[in-house]
Coordinates of C-alpha atoms in Angstrom, one line a residue:
T1 CA 12.5 20.6 2.5
P2 CA 11.3 18.3 5.3
T3 CA 13.8 17.9 8.1
T4 CA 12.6 14.3 8.8
D5 CA 11.4 11.5 6.6
L6 CA 7.7 11.6 5.7
A7 CA 5.5 8.8 7.1
S8 CA 4.6 6.1 4.6
S9 CA 1.0 5.5 3.5
T10 CA 0.0 9.0 4.6
Q11 CA -1.9 11.8 2.9
Y12 CA -0.3 15.2 3.1
Y13 CA -1.6 18.6 2.3
W14 CA 0.5 21.6 1.3
R15 CA 0.3 25.2 0.1
V16 CA 2.8 27.9 -0.7
R17 CA 3.1 31.6 -0.3
P18 CA 5.5 33.8 -2.1
S19 CA 7.6 36.3 -0.2
N20 CA 10.2 38.8 -1.5
I21 CA 11.5 42.3 -0.8
C22 CA 8.1 43.7 -1.7
G23 CA 6.4 41.6 1.0
A24 CA 4.3 38.4 1.1
G25 CA 1.9 37.4 -1.6
P26 CA -1.4 35.4 -1.3
T27 CA -1.4 31.8 -0.2
S28 CA -2.0 29.3 -2.9
A29 CA -4.8 26.8 -3.1
V30 CA -4.3 23.7 -0.9
R31 CA -3.0 20.6 -2.8
Q32 CA -2.3 17.1 -1.6
F33 CA -0.3 14.0 -2.2
S34 CA 0.0 10.5 -0.7
T35 CA 3.3 8.8 0.2
L36 CA 3.8 5.2 -0.9
A37 CA 3.4 2.3 1.4
A38 CA 6.6 0.9 2.9
P39 CA 7.1 -2.9 2.8
G40 CA 4.6 -4.4 5.2
D41 CA 2.4 -1.3 5.4
C42 CA -1.1 -0.9 4.0
G43 CA -1.7 1.8 1.5
V44 CA -3.8 5.0 1.9
G45 CA -7.5 4.1 2.1
T46 CA -6.9 0.6 3.4
V47 CA -6.6 -0.9 6.9
A48 CA -4.4 -3.7 8.3
N49 CA -6.0 -7.0 9.2
T50 CA -4.0 -9.2 11.5
L51 CA -4.5 -12.8 10.3
F52 CA -2.0 -14.4 12.8
S53 CA 0.1 -12.9 15.6
D54 CA 2.4 -14.3 18.2
D55 CA 4.9 -12.5 20.5
V56 CA 6.1 -15.7 22.0
E57 CA 5.1 -14.6 25.5
N58 CA 2.4 -17.3 25.9
G59 CA 4.3 -20.6 25.3
T60 CA 4.4 -22.6 22.1
N61 CA 0.9 -21.3 21.1
G62 CA 0.4 -23.9 18.4
W63 CA 3.9 -24.0 17.0
T64 CA 5.7 -27.3 16.7
T65 CA 9.4 -28.1 16.6
S66 CA 11.2 -31.0 14.9
A67 CA 14.7 -32.0 13.7
G68 CA 15.2 -33.1 10.1
S69 CA 18.6 -34.3 11.2
G70 CA 20.7 -33.9 14.3
S71 CA 19.2 -33.6 17.8
A72 CA 19.0 -29.8 18.3
Q73 CA 15.6 -28.2 18.0
W74 CA 14.0 -24.8 18.3
A75 CA 13.1 -23.7 21.9
I76 CA 11.7 -20.6 23.6
S77 CA 14.5 -18.5 25.1
T78 CA 14.8 -15.5 27.4
A79 CA 18.5 -14.8 26.3
R80 CA 17.9 -12.2 23.7
P81 CA 14.2 -11.3 23.1
Y82 CA 13.1 -8.4 20.9
G83 CA 12.9 -5.2 23.0
G84 CA 15.2 -6.6 25.7
T85 CA 12.6 -8.4 27.9
G86 CA 10.4 -11.4 27.5
R87 CA 10.9 -14.4 25.3
S88 CA 11.7 -15.3 21.7
W89 CA 12.2 -18.5 19.6
L90 CA 15.9 -19.6 19.3
A91 CA 17.6 -22.2 17.1
Q92 CA 21.2 -22.5 18.4
D93 CA 24.0 -22.4 15.9
V94 CA 25.4 -25.7 17.1
T95 CA 28.8 -27.2 16.1
T96 CA 27.3 -30.4 14.7
S97 CA 25.2 -31.0 11.6
S98 CA 21.6 -30.2 12.2
D99 CA 18.4 -29.3 10.5
Q100 CA 16.1 -27.6 13.0
R101 CA 12.5 -26.8 12.1
L102 CA 9.9 -24.5 13.7
T103 CA 6.4 -24.9 12.1
S104 CA 3.5 -22.5 12.5
P105 CA -0.2 -23.4 13.0
T106 CA -2.3 -23.4 9.9
I107 CA -3.0 -19.8 8.7
A108 CA -5.8 -18.9 6.3
L109 CA -4.8 -16.3 3.7
P110 CA -7.8 -14.6 2.2
T111 CA -8.2 -13.2 -1.3
G112 CA -8.6 -9.5 -1.9
A113 CA -6.3 -8.6 1.0
S114 CA -3.2 -7.6 -0.8
P115 CA -0.5 -7.0 0.2
L116 CA -0.3 -10.2 2.3
T117 CA 2.9 -10.3 4.3
L118 CA 4.7 -12.2 7.0
Q119 CA 6.5 -9.9 9.4
F120 CA 8.8 -10.8 12.2
Q121 CA 11.8 -9.6 14.1
S122 CA 15.0 -11.5 13.4
D123 CA 18.3 -11.5 15.3
Q124 CA 21.0 -13.5 13.4
T125 CA 24.2 -14.9 15.0
M126 CA 25.1 -17.6 12.5
E127 CA 28.3 -18.7 10.9
V128 CA 29.1 -16.9 7.6
N129 CA 31.2 -18.1 4.8
T130 CA 34.0 -15.6 4.4
S131 CA 34.2 -16.3 0.6
G132 CA 30.5 -15.6 0.3
G133 CA 27.2 -17.1 1.5
C134 CA 26.6 -19.0 4.7
W135 CA 28.1 -22.1 6.4
D136 CA 25.2 -22.1 8.8
G137 CA 21.9 -20.3 8.2
G138 CA 18.2 -19.9 8.4
F139 CA 15.5 -19.6 5.8
L140 CA 11.7 -19.8 5.3
E141 CA 9.5 -22.4 3.8
V142 CA 5.7 -22.6 3.1
S143 CA 3.3 -25.6 2.8
T144 CA -0.1 -25.4 1.1
D145 CA -1.0 -29.1 1.7
G146 CA -1.2 -29.1 5.5
G147 CA 2.5 -29.7 6.1
T148 CA 3.0 -32.7 3.8
T149 CA 5.4 -30.9 1.5
Y150 CA 7.3 -27.6 1.9
T151 CA 8.7 -25.1 -0.6
A152 CA 11.5 -22.6 0.2
L153 CA 10.3 -19.0 -0.1
P154 CA 12.6 -17.4 -2.7
S155 CA 14.8 -14.4 -2.3
S156 CA 12.3 -12.4 -4.5
A157 CA 9.7 -12.7 -1.7
M158 CA 12.0 -10.9 0.8
L159 CA 10.8 -7.3 0.8
T160 CA 13.3 -6.3 3.5
D161 CA 16.4 -8.0 4.9
P162 CA 17.2 -10.3 1.9
Y163 CA 19.0 -13.6 2.2
N164 CA 22.8 -13.3 2.6
G165 CA 23.6 -16.1 0.2
A166 CA 23.7 -19.9 -0.4
L167 CA 24.4 -22.4 2.2
G168 CA 27.8 -24.1 1.7
S169 CA 28.7 -27.7 1.2
G170 CA 28.5 -29.8 4.3
N171 CA 25.2 -28.2 5.3
P172 CA 22.2 -30.5 5.1
A173 CA 20.2 -27.8 3.3
A174 CA 22.8 -26.7 0.8
P175 CA 22.7 -24.9 -1.6
K176 CA 19.5 -23.1 -0.5
P177 CA 19.8 -19.3 0.0
A178 CA 19.7 -18.3 3.7
W179 CA 20.3 -15.7 6.3
C180 CA 23.4 -15.7 8.3
G181 CA 25.7 -13.3 10.0
D182 CA 27.6 -12.2 13.2
P183 CA 25.8 -10.6 16.2
Q184 CA 23.6 -7.8 15.2
A185 CA 20.5 -6.0 16.4
Y186 CA 17.1 -7.2 15.6
L187 CA 15.9 -6.5 12.0
R188 CA 12.3 -6.4 10.8
S189 CA 11.8 -8.9 8.1
V190 CA 8.9 -8.5 5.7
V191 CA 8.0 -11.4 3.4
A192 CA 5.5 -11.3 0.5
L193 CA 2.8 -14.0 0.7
D194 CA 0.4 -12.7 -2.1
A195 CA 1.2 -15.8 -4.2
Y196 CA -0.7 -17.9 -1.6
A197 CA -3.8 -15.8 -1.4
G198 CA -7.0 -17.9 -1.0
Q199 CA -5.1 -20.8 0.5
S200 CA -4.4 -22.1 4.0
V201 CA -0.7 -22.4 4.7
K202 CA 1.9 -23.5 7.3
L203 CA 5.1 -21.5 7.6
R204 CA 8.3 -23.1 8.6
F205 CA 11.5 -21.4 10.0
R206 CA 14.3 -23.7 9.2
M207 CA 17.8 -23.5 10.7
A208 CA 20.6 -25.7 9.2
T209 CA 24.2 -26.1 10.4
D210 CA 27.2 -27.9 9.2
G211 CA 29.5 -30.0 11.4
S212 CA 32.1 -27.5 12.3
Q213 CA 32.2 -24.0 13.8
G214 CA 29.1 -22.5 15.4
R215 CA 27.9 -19.5 17.4
M216 CA 26.5 -21.2 20.5
P217 CA 24.8 -20.4 22.8
H218 CA 23.3 -18.0 20.2
G219 CA 21.9 -18.6 16.7
W220 CA 18.7 -17.5 15.1
Y221 CA 16.3 -15.5 17.3
V222 CA 12.8 -14.9 16.0
D223 CA 10.2 -12.8 17.8
N224 CA 7.0 -10.8 17.2
I225 CA 5.7 -12.9 14.3
K226 CA 2.7 -11.6 12.4
V227 CA 0.8 -12.3 9.2
Q228 CA -1.1 -9.3 7.9
G229 CA -3.4 -8.4 5.0
C230 CA -4.9 -5.1 3.9
S231 CA -8.4 -4.3 2.9
V232 CA -10.7 -1.4 2.2
P233 CA -12.8 -0.6 5.3
A234 CA -16.5 -0.6 5.2
P235 CA -17.9 3.0 4.8
D236 CA -19.2 4.8 7.9
A237 CA -23.0 4.5 7.9
L238 CA -24.8 6.2 10.8
F239 CA -27.8 6.1 8.5
A240 CA -28.5 4.4 5.2
N241 CA -31.6 3.7 3.2
G242 CA -31.6 2.6 -0.4
F243 CA -35.4 3.1 -0.8
E244 CA -35.6 -0.3 -2.5

C-alpha cells in the first residue's frame, strides 16, 4: 500500500516476491500500469503545450478592462498575489451595483490538442447568499467572434472548483451561476475548452455585485493564468531514412 498518493499521468512498474516461514520465493515478472491524468494534466505519452500564459508580473500584457455597469473595474494589485509576492488581477467586491469585466487577448485553440484547458489561481472573497448561491460573484465567459458576443461557460466546464451557485436578485448578472465565498486560500481552477478547438477565442473574467454589502478592499483575485493543450511528441530521430 503506497504511503503517499501516486502521481497522475505517470507510468509505474511493479513486481512482487512471496515470503513466508519457509523463506523468500522468486521475484515475479515486472508488470506496469499508468495512472490517469488529473484535471489539467496531459496523459501518458503526451506533452503539454502552453498556448497562452500570464503571471501578471509584466503589466496588462494585452488584457483589457471595462465596466458593463458601475464605475469599478479590474486592476493589477499587490495586496494578495498567488505565492505571497508579486501581482495579481483584482476585482473589488464593492458595495454598489457593478459589472466588472477583464478580457484576454485573442487565443488560438488548435485541433488535435485535447484536453484543452484554461488554468488559473483564484482567491475569492465575495459576498455569499446564506440561503444558497451568491449575492456577489465571479464567472467566466468566452467569445468566438472577436469579442462581439460572449457566452457564459457552464458549470459542466469546471473540472475543479465548481461554481458556488446562482447570483441573486439585484445583481446585474443574475441568475448566472458564479463563484463566491469568504476569504480562502488560492485554489487552482481548471476549465475545459475542448468545445472551442479550432477557433480563436477571447476569455472574459466577469465580476458582478449588487448594491449592498461587499468585501472591500478584497474581492476576486486571479493569478497565473494559462491556456494549455496536449499533443503527442514527435519521435526521436537521430537518424532516419525511408529509402524512398
